[in-house]
Short mmCIF file of C-alpha atoms in Angstrom, two decimals:
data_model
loop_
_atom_site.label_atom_id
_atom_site.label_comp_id
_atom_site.label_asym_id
_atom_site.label_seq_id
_atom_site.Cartn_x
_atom_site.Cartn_y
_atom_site.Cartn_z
CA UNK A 1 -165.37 148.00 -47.09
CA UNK A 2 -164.06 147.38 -43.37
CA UNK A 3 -160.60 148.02 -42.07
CA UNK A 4 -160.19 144.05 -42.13
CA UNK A 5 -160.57 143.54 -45.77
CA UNK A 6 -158.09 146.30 -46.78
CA UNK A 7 -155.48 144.63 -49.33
CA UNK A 8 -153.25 142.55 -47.99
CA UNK A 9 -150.77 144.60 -49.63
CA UNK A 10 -151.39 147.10 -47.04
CA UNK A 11 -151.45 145.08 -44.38
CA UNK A 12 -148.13 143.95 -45.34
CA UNK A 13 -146.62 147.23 -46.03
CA UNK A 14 -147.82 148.46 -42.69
CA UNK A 15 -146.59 145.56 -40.31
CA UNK A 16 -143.12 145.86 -42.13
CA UNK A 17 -143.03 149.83 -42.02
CA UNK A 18 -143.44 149.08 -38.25
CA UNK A 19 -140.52 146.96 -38.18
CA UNK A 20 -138.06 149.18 -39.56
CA UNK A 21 -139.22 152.49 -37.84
CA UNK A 22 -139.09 150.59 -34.51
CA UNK A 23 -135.64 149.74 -35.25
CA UNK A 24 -136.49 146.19 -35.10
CA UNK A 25 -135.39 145.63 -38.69
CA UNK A 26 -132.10 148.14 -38.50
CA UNK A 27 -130.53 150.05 -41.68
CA UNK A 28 -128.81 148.03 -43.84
CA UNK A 29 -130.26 144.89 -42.75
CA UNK A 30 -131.16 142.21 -45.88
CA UNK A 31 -134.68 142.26 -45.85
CA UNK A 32 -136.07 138.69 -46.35
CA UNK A 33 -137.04 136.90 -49.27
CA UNK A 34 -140.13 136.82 -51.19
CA UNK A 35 -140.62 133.38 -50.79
CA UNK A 36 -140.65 133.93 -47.08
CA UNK A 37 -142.52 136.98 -46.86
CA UNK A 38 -145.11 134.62 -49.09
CA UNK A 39 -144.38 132.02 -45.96
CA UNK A 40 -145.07 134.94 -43.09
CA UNK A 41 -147.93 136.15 -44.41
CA UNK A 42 -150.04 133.44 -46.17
CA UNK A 43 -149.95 134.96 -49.33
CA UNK A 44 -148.84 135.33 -52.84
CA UNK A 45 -145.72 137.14 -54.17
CA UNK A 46 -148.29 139.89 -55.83
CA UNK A 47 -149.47 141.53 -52.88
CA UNK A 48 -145.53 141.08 -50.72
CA UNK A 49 -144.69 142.61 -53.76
CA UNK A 50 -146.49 146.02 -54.02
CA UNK A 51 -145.68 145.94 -50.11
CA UNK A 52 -141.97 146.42 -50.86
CA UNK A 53 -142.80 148.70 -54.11
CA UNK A 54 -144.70 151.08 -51.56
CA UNK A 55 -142.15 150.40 -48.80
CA UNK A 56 -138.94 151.35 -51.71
CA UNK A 57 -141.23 154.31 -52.58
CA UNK A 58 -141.02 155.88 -49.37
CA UNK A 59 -137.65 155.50 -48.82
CA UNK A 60 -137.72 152.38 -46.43
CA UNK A 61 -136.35 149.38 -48.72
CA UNK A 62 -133.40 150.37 -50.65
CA UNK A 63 -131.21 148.10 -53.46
CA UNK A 64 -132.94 145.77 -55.68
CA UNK A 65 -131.95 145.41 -59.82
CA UNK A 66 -129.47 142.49 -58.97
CA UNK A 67 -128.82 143.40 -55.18
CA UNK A 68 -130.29 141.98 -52.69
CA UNK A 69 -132.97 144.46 -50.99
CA UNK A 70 -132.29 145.80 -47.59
CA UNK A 71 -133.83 147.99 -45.07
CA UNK A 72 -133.02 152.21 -46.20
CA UNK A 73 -132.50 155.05 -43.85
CA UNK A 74 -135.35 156.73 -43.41
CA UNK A 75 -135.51 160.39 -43.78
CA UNK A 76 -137.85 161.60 -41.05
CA UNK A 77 -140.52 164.07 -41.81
CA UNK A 78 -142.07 166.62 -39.76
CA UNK A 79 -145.77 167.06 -39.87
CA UNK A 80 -146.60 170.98 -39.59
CA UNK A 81 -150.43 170.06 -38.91
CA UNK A 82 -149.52 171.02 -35.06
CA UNK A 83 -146.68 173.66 -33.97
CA UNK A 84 -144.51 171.67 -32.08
CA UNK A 85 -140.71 171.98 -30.90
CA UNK A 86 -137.44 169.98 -32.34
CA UNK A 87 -137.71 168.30 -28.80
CA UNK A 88 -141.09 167.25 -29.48
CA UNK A 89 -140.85 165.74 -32.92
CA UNK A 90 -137.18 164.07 -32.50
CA UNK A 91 -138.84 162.48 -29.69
CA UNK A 92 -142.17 161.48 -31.22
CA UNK A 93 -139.84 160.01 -34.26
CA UNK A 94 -137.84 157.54 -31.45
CA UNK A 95 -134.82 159.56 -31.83
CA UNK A 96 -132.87 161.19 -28.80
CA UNK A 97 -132.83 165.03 -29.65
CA UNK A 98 -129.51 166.79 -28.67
CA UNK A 99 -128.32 170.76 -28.64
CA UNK A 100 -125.27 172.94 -29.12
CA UNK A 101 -125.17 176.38 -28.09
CA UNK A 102 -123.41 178.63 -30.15
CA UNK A 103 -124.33 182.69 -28.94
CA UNK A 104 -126.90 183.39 -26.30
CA UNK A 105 -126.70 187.23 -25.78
CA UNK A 106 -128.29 190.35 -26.13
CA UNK A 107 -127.86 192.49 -28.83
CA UNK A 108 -129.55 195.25 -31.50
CA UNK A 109 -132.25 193.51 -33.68
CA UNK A 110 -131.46 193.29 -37.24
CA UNK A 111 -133.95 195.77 -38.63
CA UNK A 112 -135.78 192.74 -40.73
CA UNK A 113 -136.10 190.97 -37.25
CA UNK A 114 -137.47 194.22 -35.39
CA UNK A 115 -140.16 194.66 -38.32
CA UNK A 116 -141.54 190.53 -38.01
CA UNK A 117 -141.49 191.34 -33.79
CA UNK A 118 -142.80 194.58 -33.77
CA UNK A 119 -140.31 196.27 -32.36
CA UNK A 120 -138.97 199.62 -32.74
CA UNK A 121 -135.47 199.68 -35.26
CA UNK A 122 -132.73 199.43 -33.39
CA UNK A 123 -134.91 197.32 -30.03
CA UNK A 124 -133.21 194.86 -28.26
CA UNK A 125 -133.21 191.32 -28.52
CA UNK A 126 -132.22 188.11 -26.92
CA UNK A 127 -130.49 186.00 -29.88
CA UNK A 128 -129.92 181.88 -29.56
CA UNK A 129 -128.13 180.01 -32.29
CA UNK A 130 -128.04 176.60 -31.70
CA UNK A 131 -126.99 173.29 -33.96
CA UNK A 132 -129.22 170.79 -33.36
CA UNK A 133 -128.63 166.90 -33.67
CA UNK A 134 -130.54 163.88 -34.35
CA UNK A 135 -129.21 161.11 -32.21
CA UNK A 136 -125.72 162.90 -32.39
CA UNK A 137 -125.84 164.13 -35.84
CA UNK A 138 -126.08 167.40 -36.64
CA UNK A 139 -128.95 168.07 -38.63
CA UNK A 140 -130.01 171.74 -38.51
CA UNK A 141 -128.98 175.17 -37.45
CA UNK A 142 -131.81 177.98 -35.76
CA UNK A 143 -130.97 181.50 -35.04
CA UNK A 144 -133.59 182.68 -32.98
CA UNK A 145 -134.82 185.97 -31.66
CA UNK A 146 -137.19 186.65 -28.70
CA UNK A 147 -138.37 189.96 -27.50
CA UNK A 148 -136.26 190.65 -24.34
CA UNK A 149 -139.38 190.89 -21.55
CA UNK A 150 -139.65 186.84 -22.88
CA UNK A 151 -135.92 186.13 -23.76
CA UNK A 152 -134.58 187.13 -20.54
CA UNK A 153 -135.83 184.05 -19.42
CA UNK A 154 -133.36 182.11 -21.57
CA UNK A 155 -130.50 183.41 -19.12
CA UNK A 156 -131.67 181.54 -16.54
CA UNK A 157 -131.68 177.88 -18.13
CA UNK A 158 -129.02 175.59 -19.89
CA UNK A 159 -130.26 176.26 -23.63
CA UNK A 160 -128.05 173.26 -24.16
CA UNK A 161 -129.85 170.56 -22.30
CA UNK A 162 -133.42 172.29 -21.60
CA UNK A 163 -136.63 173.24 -23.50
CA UNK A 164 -136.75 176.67 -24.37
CA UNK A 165 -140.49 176.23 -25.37
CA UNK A 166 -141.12 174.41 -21.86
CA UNK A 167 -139.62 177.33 -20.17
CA UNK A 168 -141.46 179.84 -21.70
CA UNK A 169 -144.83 178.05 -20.56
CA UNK A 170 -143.13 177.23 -17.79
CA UNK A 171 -143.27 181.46 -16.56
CA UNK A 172 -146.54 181.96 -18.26
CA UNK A 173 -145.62 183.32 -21.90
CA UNK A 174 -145.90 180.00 -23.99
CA UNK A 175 -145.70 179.93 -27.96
CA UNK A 176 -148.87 179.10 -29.09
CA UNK A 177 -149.23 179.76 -32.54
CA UNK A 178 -146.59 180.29 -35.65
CA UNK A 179 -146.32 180.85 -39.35
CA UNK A 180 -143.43 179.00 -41.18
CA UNK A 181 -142.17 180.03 -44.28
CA UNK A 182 -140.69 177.19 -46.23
CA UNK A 183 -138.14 177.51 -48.99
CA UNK A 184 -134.20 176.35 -49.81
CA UNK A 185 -131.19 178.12 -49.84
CA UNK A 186 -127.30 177.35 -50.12
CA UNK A 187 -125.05 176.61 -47.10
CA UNK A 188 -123.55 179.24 -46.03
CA UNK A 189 -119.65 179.43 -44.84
CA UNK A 190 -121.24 179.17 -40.99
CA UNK A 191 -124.05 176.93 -42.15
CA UNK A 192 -121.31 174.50 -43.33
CA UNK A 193 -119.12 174.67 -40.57
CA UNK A 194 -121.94 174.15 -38.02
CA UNK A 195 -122.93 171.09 -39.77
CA UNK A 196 -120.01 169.69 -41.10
CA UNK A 197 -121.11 170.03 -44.77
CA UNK A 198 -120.10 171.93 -47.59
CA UNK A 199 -120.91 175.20 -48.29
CA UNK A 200 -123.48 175.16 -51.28
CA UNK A 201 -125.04 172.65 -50.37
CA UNK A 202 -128.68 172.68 -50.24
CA UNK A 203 -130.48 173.50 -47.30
CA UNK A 204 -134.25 173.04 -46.57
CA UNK A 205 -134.73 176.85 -44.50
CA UNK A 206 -137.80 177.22 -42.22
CA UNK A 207 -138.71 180.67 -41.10
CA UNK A 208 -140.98 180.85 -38.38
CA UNK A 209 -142.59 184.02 -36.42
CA UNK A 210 -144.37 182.33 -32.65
CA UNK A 211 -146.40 184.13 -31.28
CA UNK A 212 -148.41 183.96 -28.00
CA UNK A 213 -152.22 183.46 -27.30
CA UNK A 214 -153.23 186.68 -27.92
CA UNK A 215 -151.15 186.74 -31.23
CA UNK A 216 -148.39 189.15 -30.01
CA UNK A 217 -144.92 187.71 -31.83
CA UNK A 218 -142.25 186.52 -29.64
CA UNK A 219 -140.21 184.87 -31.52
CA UNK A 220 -139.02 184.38 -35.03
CA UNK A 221 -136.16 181.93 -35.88
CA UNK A 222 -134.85 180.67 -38.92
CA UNK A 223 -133.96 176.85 -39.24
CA UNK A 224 -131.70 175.38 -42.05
CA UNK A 225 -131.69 171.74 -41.97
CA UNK A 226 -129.28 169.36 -44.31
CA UNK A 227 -131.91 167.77 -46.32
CA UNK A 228 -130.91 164.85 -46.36
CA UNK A 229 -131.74 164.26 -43.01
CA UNK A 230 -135.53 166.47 -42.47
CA UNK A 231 -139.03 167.03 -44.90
CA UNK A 232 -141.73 168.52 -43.90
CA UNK A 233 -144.78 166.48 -44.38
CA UNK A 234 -148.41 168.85 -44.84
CA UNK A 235 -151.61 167.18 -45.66
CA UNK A 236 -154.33 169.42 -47.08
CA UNK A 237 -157.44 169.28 -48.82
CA UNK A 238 -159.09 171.31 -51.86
CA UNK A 239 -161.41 174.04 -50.59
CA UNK A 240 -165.13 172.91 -49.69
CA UNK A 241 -164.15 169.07 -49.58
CA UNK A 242 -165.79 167.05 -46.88
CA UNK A 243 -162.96 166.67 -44.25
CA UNK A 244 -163.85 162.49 -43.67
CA UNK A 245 -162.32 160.44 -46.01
CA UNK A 246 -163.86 157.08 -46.71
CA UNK A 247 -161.37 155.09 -47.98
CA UNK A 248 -162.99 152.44 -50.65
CA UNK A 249 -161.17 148.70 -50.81
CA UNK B 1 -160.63 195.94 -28.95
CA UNK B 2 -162.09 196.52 -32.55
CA UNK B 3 -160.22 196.58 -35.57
CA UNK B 4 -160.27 200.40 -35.79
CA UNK B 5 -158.22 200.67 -32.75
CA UNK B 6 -155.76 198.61 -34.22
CA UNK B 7 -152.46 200.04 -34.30
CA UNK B 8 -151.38 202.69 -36.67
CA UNK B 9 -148.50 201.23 -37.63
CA UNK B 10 -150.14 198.11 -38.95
CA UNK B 11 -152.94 200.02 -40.72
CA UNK B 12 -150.12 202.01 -42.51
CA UNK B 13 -148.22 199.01 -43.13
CA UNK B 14 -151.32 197.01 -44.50
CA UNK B 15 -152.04 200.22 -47.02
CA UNK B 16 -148.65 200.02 -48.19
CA UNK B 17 -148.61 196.68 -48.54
CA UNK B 18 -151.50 196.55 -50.71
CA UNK B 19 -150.35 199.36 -53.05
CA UNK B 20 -147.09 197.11 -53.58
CA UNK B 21 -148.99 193.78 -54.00
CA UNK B 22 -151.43 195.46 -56.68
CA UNK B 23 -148.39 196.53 -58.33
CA UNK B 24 -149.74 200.28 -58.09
CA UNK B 25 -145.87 200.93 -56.49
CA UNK B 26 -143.64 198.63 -59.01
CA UNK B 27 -140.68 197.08 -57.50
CA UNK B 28 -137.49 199.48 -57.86
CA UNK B 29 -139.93 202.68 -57.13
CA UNK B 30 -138.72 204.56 -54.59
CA UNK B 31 -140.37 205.15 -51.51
CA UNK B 32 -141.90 208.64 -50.54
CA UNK B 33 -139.91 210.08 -47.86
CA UNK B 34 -141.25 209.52 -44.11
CA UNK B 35 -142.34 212.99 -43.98
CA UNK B 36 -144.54 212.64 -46.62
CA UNK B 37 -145.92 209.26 -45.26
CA UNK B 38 -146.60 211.19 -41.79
CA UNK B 39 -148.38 213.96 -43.71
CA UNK B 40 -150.81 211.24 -45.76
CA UNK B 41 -151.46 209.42 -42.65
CA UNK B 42 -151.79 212.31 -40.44
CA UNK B 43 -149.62 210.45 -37.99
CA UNK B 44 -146.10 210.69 -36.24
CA UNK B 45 -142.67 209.34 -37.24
CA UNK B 46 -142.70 206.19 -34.87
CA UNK B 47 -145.78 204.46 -36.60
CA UNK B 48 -144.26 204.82 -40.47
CA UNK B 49 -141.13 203.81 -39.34
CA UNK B 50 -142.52 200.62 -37.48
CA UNK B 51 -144.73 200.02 -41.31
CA UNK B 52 -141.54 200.64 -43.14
CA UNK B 53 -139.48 198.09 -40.80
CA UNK B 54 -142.40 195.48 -41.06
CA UNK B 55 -142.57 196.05 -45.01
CA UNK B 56 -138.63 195.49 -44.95
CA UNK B 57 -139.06 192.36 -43.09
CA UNK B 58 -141.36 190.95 -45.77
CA UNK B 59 -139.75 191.66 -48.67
CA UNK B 60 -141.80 194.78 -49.94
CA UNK B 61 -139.11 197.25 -48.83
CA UNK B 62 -135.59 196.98 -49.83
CA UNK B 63 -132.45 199.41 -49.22
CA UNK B 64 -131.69 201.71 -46.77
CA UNK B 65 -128.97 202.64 -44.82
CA UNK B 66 -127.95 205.79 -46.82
CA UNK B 67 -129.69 205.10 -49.91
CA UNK B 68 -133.09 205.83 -50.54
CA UNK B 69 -136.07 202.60 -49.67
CA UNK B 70 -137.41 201.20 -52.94
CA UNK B 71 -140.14 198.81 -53.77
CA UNK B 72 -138.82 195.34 -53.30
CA UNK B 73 -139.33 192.40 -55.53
CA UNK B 74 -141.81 190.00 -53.01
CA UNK B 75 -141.40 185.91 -52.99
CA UNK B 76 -144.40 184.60 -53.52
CA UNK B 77 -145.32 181.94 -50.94
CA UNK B 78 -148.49 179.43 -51.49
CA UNK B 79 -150.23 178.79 -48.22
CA UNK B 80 -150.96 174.94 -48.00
CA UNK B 81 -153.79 175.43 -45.92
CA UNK B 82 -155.69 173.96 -48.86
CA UNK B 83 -154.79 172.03 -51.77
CA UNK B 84 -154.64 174.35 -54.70
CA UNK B 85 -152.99 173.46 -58.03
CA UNK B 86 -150.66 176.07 -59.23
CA UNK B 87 -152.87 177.98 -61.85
CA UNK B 88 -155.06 178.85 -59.01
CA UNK B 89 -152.42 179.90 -56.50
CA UNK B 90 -150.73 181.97 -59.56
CA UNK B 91 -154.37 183.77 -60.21
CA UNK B 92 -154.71 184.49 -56.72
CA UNK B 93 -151.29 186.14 -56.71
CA UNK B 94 -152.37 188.50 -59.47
CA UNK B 95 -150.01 186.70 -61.75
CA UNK B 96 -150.06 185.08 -65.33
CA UNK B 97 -149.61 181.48 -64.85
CA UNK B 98 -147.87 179.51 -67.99
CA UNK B 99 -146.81 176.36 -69.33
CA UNK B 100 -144.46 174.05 -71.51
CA UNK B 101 -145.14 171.09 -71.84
CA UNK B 102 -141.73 168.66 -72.10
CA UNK B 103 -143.19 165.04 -72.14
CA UNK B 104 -146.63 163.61 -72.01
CA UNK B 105 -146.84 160.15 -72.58
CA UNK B 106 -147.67 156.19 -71.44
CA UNK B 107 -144.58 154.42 -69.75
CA UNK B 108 -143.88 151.62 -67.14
CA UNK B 109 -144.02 153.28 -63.81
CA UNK B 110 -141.11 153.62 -62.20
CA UNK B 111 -140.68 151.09 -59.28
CA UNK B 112 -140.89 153.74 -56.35
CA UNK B 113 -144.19 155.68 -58.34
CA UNK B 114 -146.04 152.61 -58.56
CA UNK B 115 -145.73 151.83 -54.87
CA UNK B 116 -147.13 155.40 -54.41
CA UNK B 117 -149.46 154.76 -56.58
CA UNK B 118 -150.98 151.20 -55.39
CA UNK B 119 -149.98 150.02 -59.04
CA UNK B 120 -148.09 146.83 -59.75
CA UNK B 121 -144.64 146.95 -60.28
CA UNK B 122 -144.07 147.96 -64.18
CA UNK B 123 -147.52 148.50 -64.78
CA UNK B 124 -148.04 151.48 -66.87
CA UNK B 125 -149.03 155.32 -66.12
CA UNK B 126 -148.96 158.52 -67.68
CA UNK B 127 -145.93 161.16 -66.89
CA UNK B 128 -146.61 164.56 -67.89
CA UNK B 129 -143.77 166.67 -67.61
CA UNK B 130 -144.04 170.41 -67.41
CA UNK B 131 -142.14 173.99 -66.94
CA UNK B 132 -143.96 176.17 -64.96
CA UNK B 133 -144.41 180.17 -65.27
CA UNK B 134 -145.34 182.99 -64.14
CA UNK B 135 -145.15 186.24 -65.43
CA UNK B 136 -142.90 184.53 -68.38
CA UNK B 137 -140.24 183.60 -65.83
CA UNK B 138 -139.60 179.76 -65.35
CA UNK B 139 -140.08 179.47 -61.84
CA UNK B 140 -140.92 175.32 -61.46
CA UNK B 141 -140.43 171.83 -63.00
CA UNK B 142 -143.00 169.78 -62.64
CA UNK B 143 -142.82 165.79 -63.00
CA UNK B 144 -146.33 164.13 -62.45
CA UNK B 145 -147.29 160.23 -63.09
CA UNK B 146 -150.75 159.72 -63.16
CA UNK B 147 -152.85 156.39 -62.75
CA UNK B 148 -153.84 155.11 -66.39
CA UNK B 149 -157.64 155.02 -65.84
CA UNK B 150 -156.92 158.94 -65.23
CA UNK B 151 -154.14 159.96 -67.00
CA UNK B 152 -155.83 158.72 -70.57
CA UNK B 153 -157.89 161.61 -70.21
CA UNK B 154 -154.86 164.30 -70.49
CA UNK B 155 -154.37 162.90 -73.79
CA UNK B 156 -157.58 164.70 -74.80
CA UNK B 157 -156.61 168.57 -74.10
CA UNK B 158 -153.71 171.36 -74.31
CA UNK B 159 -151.28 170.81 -71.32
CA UNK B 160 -150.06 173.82 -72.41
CA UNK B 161 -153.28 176.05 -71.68
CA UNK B 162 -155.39 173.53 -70.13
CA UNK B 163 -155.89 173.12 -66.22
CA UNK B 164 -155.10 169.76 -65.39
CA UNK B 165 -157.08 169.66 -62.04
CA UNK B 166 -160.20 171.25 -63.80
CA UNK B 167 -160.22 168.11 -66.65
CA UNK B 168 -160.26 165.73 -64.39
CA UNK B 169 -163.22 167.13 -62.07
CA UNK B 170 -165.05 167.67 -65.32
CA UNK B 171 -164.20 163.95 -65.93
CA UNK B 172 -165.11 163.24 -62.63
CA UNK B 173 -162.09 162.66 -61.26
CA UNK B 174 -161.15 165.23 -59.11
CA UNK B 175 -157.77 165.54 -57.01
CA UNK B 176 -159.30 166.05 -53.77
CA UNK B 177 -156.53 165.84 -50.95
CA UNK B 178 -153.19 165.56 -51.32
CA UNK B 179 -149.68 164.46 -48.83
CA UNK B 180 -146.88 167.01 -49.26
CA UNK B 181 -143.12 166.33 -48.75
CA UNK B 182 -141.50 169.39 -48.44
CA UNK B 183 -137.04 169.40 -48.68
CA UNK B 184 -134.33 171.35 -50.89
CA UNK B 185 -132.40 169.39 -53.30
CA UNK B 186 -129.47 170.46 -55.84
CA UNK B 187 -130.45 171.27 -59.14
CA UNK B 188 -129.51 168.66 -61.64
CA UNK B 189 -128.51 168.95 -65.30
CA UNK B 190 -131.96 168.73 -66.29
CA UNK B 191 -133.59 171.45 -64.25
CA UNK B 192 -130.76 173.26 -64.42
CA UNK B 193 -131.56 173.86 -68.41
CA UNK B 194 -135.12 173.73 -68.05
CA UNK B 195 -135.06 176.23 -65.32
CA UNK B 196 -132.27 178.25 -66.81
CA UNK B 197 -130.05 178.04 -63.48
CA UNK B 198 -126.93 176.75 -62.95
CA UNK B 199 -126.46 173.22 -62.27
CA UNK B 200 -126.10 172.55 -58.13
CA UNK B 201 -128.45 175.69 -57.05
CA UNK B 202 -130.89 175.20 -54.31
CA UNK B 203 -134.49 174.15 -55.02
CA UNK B 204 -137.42 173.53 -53.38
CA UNK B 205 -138.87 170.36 -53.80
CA UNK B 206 -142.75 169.16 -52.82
CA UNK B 207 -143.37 165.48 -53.45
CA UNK B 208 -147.39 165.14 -53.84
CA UNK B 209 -149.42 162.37 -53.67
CA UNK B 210 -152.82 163.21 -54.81
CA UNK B 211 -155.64 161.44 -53.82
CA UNK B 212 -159.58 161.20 -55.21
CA UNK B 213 -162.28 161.56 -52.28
CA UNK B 214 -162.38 157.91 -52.06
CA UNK B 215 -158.79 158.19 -51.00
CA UNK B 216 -157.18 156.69 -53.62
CA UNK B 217 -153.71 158.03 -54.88
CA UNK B 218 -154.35 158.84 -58.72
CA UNK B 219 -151.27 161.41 -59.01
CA UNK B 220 -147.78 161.42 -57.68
CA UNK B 221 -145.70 164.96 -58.63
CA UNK B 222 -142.94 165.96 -57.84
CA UNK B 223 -142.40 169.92 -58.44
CA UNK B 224 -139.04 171.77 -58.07
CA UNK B 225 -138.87 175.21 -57.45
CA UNK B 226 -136.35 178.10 -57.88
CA UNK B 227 -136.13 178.87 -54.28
CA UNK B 228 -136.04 182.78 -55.58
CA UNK B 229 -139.65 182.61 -56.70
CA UNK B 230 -141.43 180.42 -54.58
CA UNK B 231 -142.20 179.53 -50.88
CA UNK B 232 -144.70 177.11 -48.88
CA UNK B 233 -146.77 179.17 -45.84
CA UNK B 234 -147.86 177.00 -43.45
CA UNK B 235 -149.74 179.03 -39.97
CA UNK B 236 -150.90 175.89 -37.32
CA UNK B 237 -151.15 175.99 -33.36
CA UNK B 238 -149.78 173.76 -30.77
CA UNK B 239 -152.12 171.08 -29.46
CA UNK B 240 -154.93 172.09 -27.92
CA UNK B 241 -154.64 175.36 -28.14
CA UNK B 242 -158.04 177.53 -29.02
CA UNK B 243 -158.57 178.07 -32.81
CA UNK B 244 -159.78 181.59 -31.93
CA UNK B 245 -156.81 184.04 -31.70
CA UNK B 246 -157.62 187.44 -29.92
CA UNK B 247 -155.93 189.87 -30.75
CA UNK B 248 -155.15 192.57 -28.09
CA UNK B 249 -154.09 195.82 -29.60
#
């Protein structure tokens, strides 16, 4: 029942996972053979193969049926156990996060946007659109809206090369908590320009309201990513369930 | 501090919102004018506008802008705070949950499901296939595999009428955690006509891999949703950050 007698299976599965989302083993590379997987790891082809089964089941081995197997590109997913920033999770997933500015200004709130931030109709607020890229690829566009005593801030920083979250901490109003709302919806003719897609193509749309310690909103943005490219990843348990799970082997 | 100090506009907004969610105001009702919601709440313009523009911003309040507000027709979203199956979510929503069944039946797993699954490439499992309703209204697709030693047991009931989840804890069996995937994808021929959508709209998919309390995977689904009907909720906090939120008011 220890760690050390988990299936070798496992053990496989894991130490090549950690290859290829290290970068060691790159996209596209041949993986190697059975025979000297066998070799590598002292053990039969039943257990190297589950290994790859898992490993093509999450996306990591791709071909097979004739081809040769090789190492897939693997679509990173977001855990939404903690509220963290784009920074924080392109960072955490090895990949250098980068940011285009489209509109930082000041304008009316939309009247859906003043009811989510508690605002009067008609308040003003400090709007940020920004594309946001995955080691140069554009993966996702957020329009943003901050109540102006906390989005003034935002004039006084490159949105393009600094952390909007980190500056908000940074003069004492952080985001501490949100709620996302999670559905899909169809590029739009700006969505698909922004990210060099078509228009129609489905989008994986996160709405989010942040709000600050004392649960006054500050924010609420709406992120469409190109699906291909983001998941969000949630673990969750049924009600009354112990939370330790002991895993049998 | 206390609750009955909270503001008026979110008391007025939370009374509204409940009228609309117990379907006492049907969607396409009109609203009463602002006058008359002053007069019932013995308060002043500013608050029921403030409820009206938070009601708008969820969904409950629709129109506007020369014509007259009406009851919108509200998304519902499923928190995944816990792992419900979709009967229960669909009770708690005060709606009629309903099924078709499409396929149920003993197959070789499919080389990416049995890595899920901890099975051996080709071995069998049981797919159950199902349409998912509520209200009438095809909202979901639903394609589960389940582990053999489990699945056999689905063979004994109704899918049609039958909760899944609840004959397998009475089996004792229960799905106790679960891993979501959350993305969009394009609806294919096949959901398209099950769904009655067009081919290419946007859905939202959740891959699932449900687990016993032992931890081991016994179900992998994977449920596409008409991104019309349905959303995922998910509320979390940054690192760190107190569980308690205080609300000042």
């Amino acid at each position: 029942m220890a760690l050390t007698t988990a299936p070798v299976a496992q053990r496989v599965r894991a130490v090549l996972r950690d290859r290829i989302e290290r970068g060691e083993w790159p996209a596209g590379m041949a993986l190697p053979s059975e025979a000297a997987l066998c070799r590598e790891f002292g053990t039969s082809r039943g257990p190297v193969r589950r290994a790859l089964s898992g490993l093509r089941a999450d996306g990591y081995v791709v071909g097979g049926r004739g081809r040769p197997p090789v190492v897939g590109r693997v679509v990173p997913s977001q855990s939404l156990a903690e509220f963290r920033s784009f920074t924080e999770w392109a960072r955490a997933e090895g990949k250098t996060p980068g940011t285009r500015t489209l509109v930082l200004e000041r304008r009316a709130a939309a009247s859906s946007v003043a009811g989510l931030l508690e605002l009067d109709e008609g308040a003003v607020v400090v709007d940020l659109v920004r594309v946001r890229l995955l080691d140069d690829v554009p993966i996702m566009i957020e329009r943003a809206s901050f109540v102006p005593d906390v989005g003034r801030y935002l004039f006084g920083i490159d949105t393009d090369t600094c952390s909007v979250s980190a500056e908000l901490a940074r003069h004492g109003v952080p985001l501490v908590s949100a709620r996302h709302t999670i559905d899909a919806v169809s590029a739009n003719r700006l969505d698909a320009e922004a990210l060099g897609i078509a228009a129609g193509a489905p989008l994986l749309r996160e709405r989010r309201l942040s709000k600050d310690a004392s649960g006054r909103p500050l924010e609420h943005a709406e992120a469409r990513y190109r699906s291909e490219f983001a998941a969000f990843r949630v673990d969750n348990r049924v009600p009354g369930a112990s939370p330790i799970e002991v895993r049998a082997s």
